Short mmCIF file of C-alpha atoms in Angstrom, two decimals:
data_model
loop_
_atom_site.label_atom_id
_atom_site.label_comp_id
_atom_site.label_asym_id
_atom_site.label_seq_id
_atom_site.Cartn_x
_atom_site.Cartn_y
_atom_site.Cartn_z
CA MET A 245 0.00 0.00 0.00
CA LYS A 246 1.30 3.46 -0.85
CA GLU A 247 2.30 5.75 2.02
CA ASP A 248 -0.38 8.27 1.06
CA ASN A 249 -3.16 5.66 0.90
CA LEU A 250 -5.33 4.42 3.78
CA GLU A 251 -7.90 1.67 3.97
CA VAL A 252 -11.14 2.89 5.57
CA TYR A 253 -13.18 0.45 7.64
CA VAL A 254 -16.69 0.69 9.09
CA ASN A 255 -16.42 -1.58 12.12
CA SER A 256 -14.64 -4.64 10.70
CA ASN A 257 -15.73 -4.15 7.07
CA LEU A 258 -13.41 -2.64 4.48
CA ASN A 259 -15.51 0.10 2.92
CA GLY A 260 -13.17 2.35 0.98
CA ASN A 261 -9.80 3.93 0.42
CA LEU A 262 -8.55 7.41 1.24
CA VAL A 263 -5.73 8.81 -0.89
CA PHE A 264 -3.85 12.12 -0.81
CA GLU A 265 -2.92 12.85 -4.42
CA ASP A 266 -2.30 16.04 -6.43
CA ASP A 267 -2.87 18.18 -3.32
CA LYS A 268 -6.31 16.79 -2.64
CA TYR A 269 -7.91 14.06 -0.57
CA ILE A 270 -9.78 11.43 -2.57
CA PHE A 271 -12.11 8.87 -1.04
CA ASN A 272 -13.58 5.97 -3.00
CA TYR A 273 -15.96 3.30 -1.77
CA VAL A 274 -14.90 -0.24 -2.58
CA LYS A 275 -17.11 -2.29 -4.86
CA ASN A 276 -20.14 -3.69 -3.00
CA ALA A 277 -19.51 -1.48 0.06
CA GLN A 278 -22.12 -2.29 2.69
CA ASP A 279 -22.03 0.79 4.95
CA LEU A 280 -21.72 4.52 4.43
CA VAL A 281 -18.85 6.30 6.17
CA SER A 282 -20.96 9.41 6.75
CA LEU A 283 -24.55 10.55 6.37
CA THR A 284 -23.10 13.28 4.15
CA MET A 285 -21.32 10.74 1.90
CA PRO A 286 -23.78 8.15 0.52
CA VAL A 287 -22.35 5.04 -1.12
CA ARG A 288 -21.65 5.76 -4.80
CA ALA A 289 -19.24 4.79 -7.56
CA SER A 290 -17.72 8.24 -8.09
CA SER A 291 -15.03 9.72 -5.83
CA TYR A 292 -15.40 12.23 -3.03
CA ASN A 293 -12.67 14.81 -3.64
CA SER A 294 -11.68 17.61 -1.28
CA LYS A 295 -8.86 20.12 -0.92
CA LYS A 296 -9.12 19.59 2.84
CA LEU A 297 -9.52 16.37 4.76
CA HIS A 298 -13.17 15.32 4.59
CA PRO A 299 -15.01 16.44 7.76
CA ILE A 300 -15.94 12.89 8.81
CA PHE A 301 -12.26 11.87 8.73
CA GLU A 302 -11.10 15.04 10.48
CA MET A 303 -13.82 14.83 13.16
CA ASN A 304 -11.78 12.91 15.75
CA MET A 305 -8.31 14.16 14.91
CA PRO A 306 -6.47 14.91 18.20
CA GLU A 307 -6.01 18.50 19.31
CA GLY A 308 -4.04 20.23 22.07
CA ALA A 309 -2.05 18.16 24.55
CA LEU A 310 -3.04 14.82 23.05
CA LYS A 311 -1.91 15.86 19.58
CA GLU A 312 1.39 17.12 20.98
CA VAL A 313 2.14 13.84 22.76
CA ILE A 314 1.43 11.77 19.63
CA GLN A 315 3.42 14.17 17.45
CA ASN A 316 6.43 14.05 19.76
CA HIS A 317 6.29 10.26 19.87
CA PHE A 318 6.38 9.76 16.09
CA SER A 319 7.90 12.92 14.58
CA LYS A 320 11.42 11.44 14.52
CA ILE A 321 10.14 8.52 12.46
CA GLN A 322 7.82 10.23 9.99
CA ASN A 323 6.25 13.50 9.03
CA MET A 324 3.05 13.75 11.06
CA ASP A 325 0.73 15.12 8.40
CA ASP A 326 -2.99 14.32 8.40
CA ILE A 327 -2.59 11.01 6.59
CA ASN A 328 0.09 9.79 8.98
CA PHE A 329 -1.91 10.93 12.01
CA LEU A 330 -4.81 8.86 10.75
CA ARG A 331 -2.48 5.95 10.10
CA VAL A 332 -1.19 6.04 13.70
CA ILE A 333 -4.47 6.52 15.58
CA GLY A 334 -6.81 5.18 12.90
CA PRO A 335 -7.47 1.76 14.45
CA TYR A 336 -8.52 3.39 17.74
CA MET A 337 -10.67 6.33 16.64
CA LEU A 338 -13.95 7.24 18.28
CA GLY A 339 -16.97 5.95 16.37
CA ARG A 340 -17.32 3.21 13.82
CA VAL A 341 -15.06 4.64 11.07
CA LYS A 342 -11.51 3.34 11.45
CA PHE A 343 -8.34 3.44 9.38
CA ASP A 344 -6.79 0.00 9.11
CA LYS A 345 -8.52 -2.73 11.08
CA ILE A 346 -9.65 -2.28 14.67
CA ILE A 347 -6.92 -3.38 17.07
CA GLU A 348 -8.18 -4.76 20.37
CA ASP A 349 -6.67 -3.03 23.39
CA LYS A 350 -5.01 -5.64 25.62
CA ASN A 351 -4.25 -3.24 28.49
CA ARG A 352 -5.98 -4.33 31.69
CA LEU A 353 -7.23 -1.48 33.84
CA GLU A 354 -9.90 -1.30 36.53
CA LEU A 355 -12.31 1.63 36.54
CA THR A 356 -11.67 1.89 40.29
CA ASP A 357 -7.95 2.36 39.53
CA ILE A 358 -8.93 5.68 37.95
CA LEU A 359 -11.71 6.82 40.25
CA ASP A 360 -9.95 5.90 43.54
CA ASN A 361 -6.41 6.71 42.45
CA GLN A 362 -3.87 7.96 45.01
CA LYS A 363 -1.12 8.79 42.52
CA GLN A 364 -0.19 12.41 41.97
CA ASN A 365 0.42 12.03 38.24
CA LEU A 366 -1.93 9.25 37.19
CA PHE A 367 -3.31 11.13 34.19
CA ASP A 368 0.23 11.74 32.90
CA GLU A 369 0.89 7.99 33.19
CA LEU A 370 -2.35 7.23 31.34
CA MET A 371 -1.38 9.75 28.66
CA GLN A 372 1.87 7.90 28.04
CA ARG A 373 0.10 4.52 27.89
CA PHE A 374 -3.01 5.41 25.93
CA SER A 375 -2.29 8.56 23.89
CA ILE A 376 -1.58 6.75 20.62
CA ARG A 377 -4.79 4.76 21.13
CA SER A 378 -6.89 7.92 21.46
CA GLY A 379 -8.53 9.26 18.33
CA VAL A 380 -10.72 11.93 19.92
CA SER A 381 -11.03 15.66 19.30
CA GLY A 382 -10.99 18.52 21.79
CA VAL A 383 -8.39 20.89 23.22
CA GLN A 384 -8.91 19.68 26.80
CA PRO A 385 -6.50 16.83 27.69
CA LYS A 386 -8.44 13.59 27.21
CA LEU A 387 -7.92 9.91 26.43
CA LEU A 388 -9.84 6.91 25.17
CA LEU A 389 -9.34 3.75 27.16
CA LYS A 390 -10.98 0.48 28.10
CA ALA A 391 -11.45 -0.40 31.76
CA HIS A 392 -13.10 -3.18 33.73
CA ASN A 393 -16.29 -2.10 35.48
CA LYS A 394 -16.89 -4.30 38.54
CA THR A 395 -20.59 -3.33 38.55
CA THR A 396 -21.30 -4.69 35.06
CA MET A 397 -18.42 -7.23 35.17
CA ARG A 398 -17.41 -6.09 31.66
CA PHE A 399 -14.58 -4.18 30.07
CA GLU A 400 -16.17 -0.95 28.90
CA HIS A 401 -15.03 2.07 26.92
CA TYR A 402 -14.42 5.44 28.55
CA ILE A 403 -13.22 8.96 27.81
CA VAL A 404 -10.98 10.29 30.60
CA LYS A 405 -10.40 14.04 30.87
CA SER A 406 -8.02 16.05 32.97
CA TRP A 407 -7.50 19.80 33.29
CA GLU A 408 -4.68 22.29 33.07
CA ASN A 409 -3.76 25.13 35.42
CA ASP A 410 -5.58 27.69 33.27
CA TYR A 411 -8.89 26.01 34.13
CA PRO A 412 -8.84 25.05 37.83
CA GLN A 413 -11.36 22.47 39.04
CA LEU A 414 -12.58 21.79 35.50
CA ALA A 415 -13.52 18.19 36.35
CA LEU A 416 -15.68 19.37 39.27
CA ASN A 417 -17.19 22.05 37.03
CA GLU A 418 -18.17 19.50 34.38
CA TYR A 419 -19.42 17.01 36.95
CA PHE A 420 -21.96 19.38 38.51
CA CYS A 421 -22.97 20.87 35.16
CA MET A 422 -23.68 17.36 33.90
CA ARG A 423 -25.61 16.66 37.11
CA ALA A 424 -27.76 19.70 36.27
CA ILE A 425 -28.26 18.31 32.76
CA GLN A 426 -29.38 15.00 34.26
CA ASN A 427 -31.69 16.77 36.69
CA ALA A 428 -33.35 18.44 33.70
CA ASN A 429 -34.17 14.89 32.48
CA LEU A 430 -31.87 15.16 29.48
CA PRO A 431 -30.07 12.04 28.19
CA THR A 432 -26.41 11.92 29.18
CA PRO A 433 -23.65 9.33 29.04
CA GLU A 434 -22.77 7.61 32.31
CA PHE A 435 -20.14 9.74 34.05
CA TYR A 436 -17.97 9.85 37.17
CA ILE A 437 -15.41 12.07 38.88
CA SER A 438 -12.26 10.70 40.50
CA LYS A 439 -11.98 11.06 44.28
CA ASP A 440 -9.03 13.42 43.94
CA LEU A 441 -11.21 15.58 41.62
CA LYS A 442 -8.52 15.55 38.94
CA MET A 443 -10.31 13.46 36.31
CA PHE A 444 -13.76 13.45 34.76
CA VAL A 445 -14.64 10.02 33.35
CA MET A 446 -17.42 9.50 30.81
CA LYS A 447 -18.64 6.23 29.37
CA ARG A 448 -18.61 6.25 25.59
CA PHE A 449 -22.02 6.33 23.93
CA ASP A 450 -20.90 5.14 20.50
CA ILE A 451 -20.82 1.45 21.49
CA ASP A 452 -23.57 -0.81 20.14
CA THR A 453 -25.41 -2.12 23.23
CA THR A 454 -26.56 -5.22 21.31
CA ASP A 455 -22.99 -6.10 20.30
CA HIS A 456 -20.20 -4.61 22.43
CA ASN A 457 -17.64 -5.36 19.72
CA LYS A 458 -19.32 -2.95 17.29
CA TYR A 459 -19.48 0.82 17.18
CA LEU A 460 -22.38 3.07 16.27
CA GLY A 461 -22.13 5.84 13.73
CA PHE A 462 -21.55 9.23 15.32
CA GLU A 463 -21.28 12.53 13.46
CA ASP A 464 -21.08 15.96 15.03
CA MET A 465 -22.63 19.13 13.65
CA CYS A 466 -19.34 20.15 12.05
CA VAL A 467 -19.47 17.09 9.81
CA LEU A 468 -23.20 17.42 9.15
CA THR A 469 -22.83 21.07 8.10
CA ALA A 470 -19.73 20.31 5.96
CA ARG A 471 -17.33 22.21 8.22
CA GLY A 472 -13.90 21.37 9.55
CA THR A 473 -12.96 21.42 13.24
CA ARG A 474 -11.58 24.95 13.02
CA GLN A 475 -15.04 26.18 12.02
CA LYS A 476 -16.77 24.78 15.11
CA TYR A 477 -17.79 28.28 16.24
CA ASP A 478 -19.37 29.13 12.89
CA GLY A 479 -23.01 28.60 12.10
CA SER A 480 -26.09 28.93 14.29
CA TYR A 481 -28.44 26.96 16.50
CA GLU A 482 -31.11 27.39 13.83
CA GLU A 483 -28.80 25.56 11.46
CA CYS A 484 -28.49 22.71 13.98
CA THR A 485 -32.27 22.33 14.09
CA ARG A 486 -32.38 22.18 10.29
CA VAL A 487 -29.86 19.32 10.42
CA ILE A 488 -31.99 17.52 13.01
CA LYS A 489 -35.06 17.88 10.78
CA ASP A 490 -33.15 16.67 7.71
CA VAL A 491 -31.20 13.81 9.25
CA ILE A 492 -33.07 12.34 12.21
CA SER A 493 -35.75 9.75 11.56
CA ALA A 494 -39.33 11.06 11.62
CA GLN A 495 -40.41 9.11 14.71
CA LYS A 496 -37.56 10.59 16.79
CA ARG A 497 -37.40 14.08 15.29
CA LYS A 498 -39.80 15.90 17.67
CA LYS A 499 -38.18 14.37 20.75
CA SER A 500 -34.72 15.32 19.45
CA LEU A 501 -35.81 18.93 18.89
CA LYS A 502 -37.17 19.12 22.44
CA ILE A 503 -33.91 17.72 23.82
CA PHE A 504 -31.86 20.17 21.75
CA PHE A 505 -33.94 23.15 22.86
CA THR A 506 -33.79 22.07 26.53
CA ALA A 507 -30.00 21.72 26.28
CA LEU A 508 -29.77 25.23 24.84
CA VAL A 509 -31.79 26.66 27.74
CA MET A 510 -29.56 24.78 30.19
CA ASN A 511 -26.51 26.29 28.50
CA HIS A 512 -28.05 29.71 29.20
CA PHE A 513 -28.73 28.95 32.87
CA LEU A 514 -25.34 27.27 33.39
CA ARG A 515 -23.54 29.95 31.38
CA ASN A 516 -21.90 27.42 29.10
CA GLY A 517 -20.33 29.45 26.30
CA ASP A 518 -18.81 26.39 24.62
CA GLY A 519 -21.86 24.71 23.07
CA HIS A 520 -20.25 24.68 19.63
CA LEU A 521 -20.87 22.47 16.59
CA LYS A 522 -18.67 19.64 17.85
CA ASN A 523 -20.64 19.36 21.08
CA TYR A 524 -23.84 18.20 19.41
CA GLY A 525 -24.13 15.15 17.23
CA ILE A 526 -26.20 12.40 15.67
CA ILE A 527 -26.04 8.68 16.52
CA TYR A 528 -27.12 5.93 14.11
CA LYS A 529 -26.63 2.22 13.56
CA ASN A 530 -27.08 1.95 9.80
CA ASP A 531 -28.10 5.29 8.30
CA TYR A 532 -30.46 8.23 8.80
CA GLN A 533 -33.46 5.90 9.08
CA ASP A 534 -32.45 4.84 12.62
CA SER A 535 -30.72 8.07 13.69
CA TYR A 536 -31.29 10.11 16.85
CA LEU A 537 -29.70 12.99 18.75
CA ALA A 538 -26.62 11.98 20.72
CA PRO A 539 -26.70 12.32 24.52
CA ILE A 540 -25.73 15.73 25.88
CA TYR A 541 -22.02 15.96 26.75
CA ASP A 542 -19.17 18.45 27.35
CA VAL A 543 -21.16 20.98 29.39
CA ILE A 544 -19.27 23.37 31.68
CA THR A 545 -19.71 26.86 33.11
CA THR A 546 -17.28 28.87 31.02
CA THR A 547 -17.96 32.26 32.63
CA ILE A 548 -16.17 31.13 35.78
CA TYR A 549 -12.96 31.29 33.71
CA ILE A 550 -13.93 33.93 31.14
CA LYS A 551 -16.11 36.46 32.93
CA ASN A 552 -17.71 38.00 29.85
CA ASP A 553 -17.93 34.83 27.79
CA ILE A 554 -20.74 34.58 25.23
CA PRO A 555 -22.52 31.64 23.55
CA ALA A 556 -20.57 29.62 21.01
CA LEU A 557 -23.02 29.88 18.10
CA LYS A 558 -25.45 32.44 16.77
CA LEU A 559 -29.15 32.54 17.55
CA SER A 560 -31.40 35.06 15.83
CA ASP A 561 -28.21 36.26 14.09
CA GLY A 562 -26.40 37.23 17.27
CA LYS A 563 -24.09 35.83 19.96
CA LEU A 564 -25.17 36.92 23.44
CA TRP A 565 -27.12 35.69 26.43
CA TRP A 566 -30.46 36.27 24.78
CA LYS A 567 -33.73 37.52 26.23
CA GLU A 568 -36.55 35.08 26.83
CA LYS A 569 -38.45 36.32 23.78
CA THR A 570 -35.65 35.06 21.52
CA TYR A 571 -35.79 31.58 23.06
CA LYS A 572 -39.58 31.50 22.81
CA ASN A 573 -39.46 32.40 19.11
CA PHE A 574 -36.74 29.80 18.52
CA ALA A 575 -38.79 27.15 20.32
CA LYS A 576 -41.82 27.88 18.16
CA LEU A 577 -40.31 28.64 14.75
CA SER A 578 -37.25 26.34 14.69
CA CYS A 579 -38.21 23.53 17.08
CA GLY A 580 -41.96 23.40 16.49
CA LEU A 581 -42.80 23.51 20.21
CA SER A 582 -46.13 24.70 21.59
CA ASN A 583 -46.41 27.36 24.30
CA LYS A 584 -47.27 24.60 26.78
CA GLU A 585 -44.21 22.54 25.83
CA TYR A 586 -42.03 25.65 26.09
CA ASP A 587 -43.36 26.49 29.57
CA GLU A 588 -42.85 22.93 30.79
CA ILE A 589 -39.22 22.93 29.60
CA ILE A 590 -38.43 26.27 31.26
CA ILE A 591 -39.92 25.11 34.57
CA ARG A 592 -37.96 21.85 34.37
CA CYS A 593 -34.69 23.71 33.67
CA LYS A 594 -35.23 26.14 36.54
CA ASP A 595 -36.00 23.25 38.90
CA SER A 596 -32.84 21.44 37.79
CA ILE A 597 -30.70 24.46 38.72
CA LYS A 598 -32.29 24.62 42.17
CA GLN A 599 -31.88 20.87 42.68
CA THR A 600 -28.23 20.88 41.62
CA LYS A 601 -27.43 23.88 43.79
CA LYS A 602 -28.82 21.88 46.71
CA GLU A 603 -26.50 18.99 45.79
CA ILE A 604 -23.57 21.41 45.73
CA SER A 605 -24.49 22.85 49.14
CA GLU A 606 -24.48 19.29 50.55
CA TYR A 607 -21.12 18.41 48.97
CA GLU A 608 -18.52 17.72 51.64
CA SER A 609 -14.91 18.80 51.27
CA GLU A 610 -12.14 19.84 53.63
CA ASP A 611 -10.39 21.80 50.89
CA PRO A 612 -11.24 25.52 51.11
CA LEU A 613 -10.23 26.00 47.45
CA VAL A 614 -12.83 23.43 46.37
CA LEU A 615 -15.55 24.98 48.53
CA ASN A 616 -14.73 28.46 47.27
CA PHE A 617 -14.85 27.23 43.67
CA LEU A 618 -18.26 25.65 44.19
CA ASP A 619 -19.59 28.85 45.77
CA THR A 620 -18.36 30.82 42.76
CA LEU A 621 -19.82 28.25 40.38
CA GLN A 622 -23.28 28.72 41.88
CA THR A 623 -23.08 32.50 41.57
CA CYS A 624 -22.41 32.10 37.84
CA TRP A 625 -25.58 30.05 37.34
CA LYS A 626 -28.92 31.65 36.51
CA ASP A 627 -32.37 30.41 37.47
CA GLY A 628 -34.15 32.46 34.82
CA PHE A 629 -33.68 34.92 31.98
CA ASP A 630 -32.23 38.38 32.42
#
């Protein structure tokens, strides 16, 4: 196989080939391909050509600290361009699209080893062990790994995140924001926080529950709006609802729109200014006919670090913490919600903030820095519209 050519698999099936040739990326499905690699790339005989890496292949390219570790590890051996990055991490990438065949991870690790860890630098150790097996996007330091869960008695797949000094207590921030999301009755992945508060651990939601050796299709809004990762702050929430209407199966469309709108209101109350295109996505097993909105993930209060932070995407052609009238119009015109449905969602979101604040007030810690952070976190949250 040529150095600039990669085999593309969907689960264990060879589905196509990706080539970099004449300054462009060319993807071709193999003859009799069974599965599509993306909802935006139906199976066809002709090539998919692009000057930039196709969004579905770029979606889980490492960023930040993870990218740096992988680059440092291999840069002496080969030029770490996009093709070689995919070659290195391709067998381990998030979702069902892989480059080269899936390689089973033989590392044995207990979930309790992470959650109950006493080591000062455990995440750094995990980074060294699992970085080249982690095809996942995001600037925040994170890893993909497989650990044994004593509750289910199975090895299960997790995303483990840490935080850097610029964002103190980020794991605690995400943990309580995700608790608020749960309290608003929104679907979330299973998640945990380590006892030392240094790591946020989230169970992957792209695993097929009927066959734990297979992966579901997952595509974020960057892919579904034909944008690269660098354009994740472009676009609007109206555009996301149009994708939901176009892509999600009819029987799940209304529910998905209600979930999306509720998540947007929770972003407002939690002051999450990072609800960008990569933080919403679509899950499917085969194609759009069995698709649905992915669980809500990656929610934090950003204004605790950036005082005057604003929302990530436009709504009603602006980026600001909007007035209630804007949300009500969006609920009606873009999400198709009735006044009654809108009122029920707002009440549920307000109640979730109150409930989560109560959980925070009952949280026990002997660390004054932790307690001070949690007090500040609550002052950032809103229980209504300005």
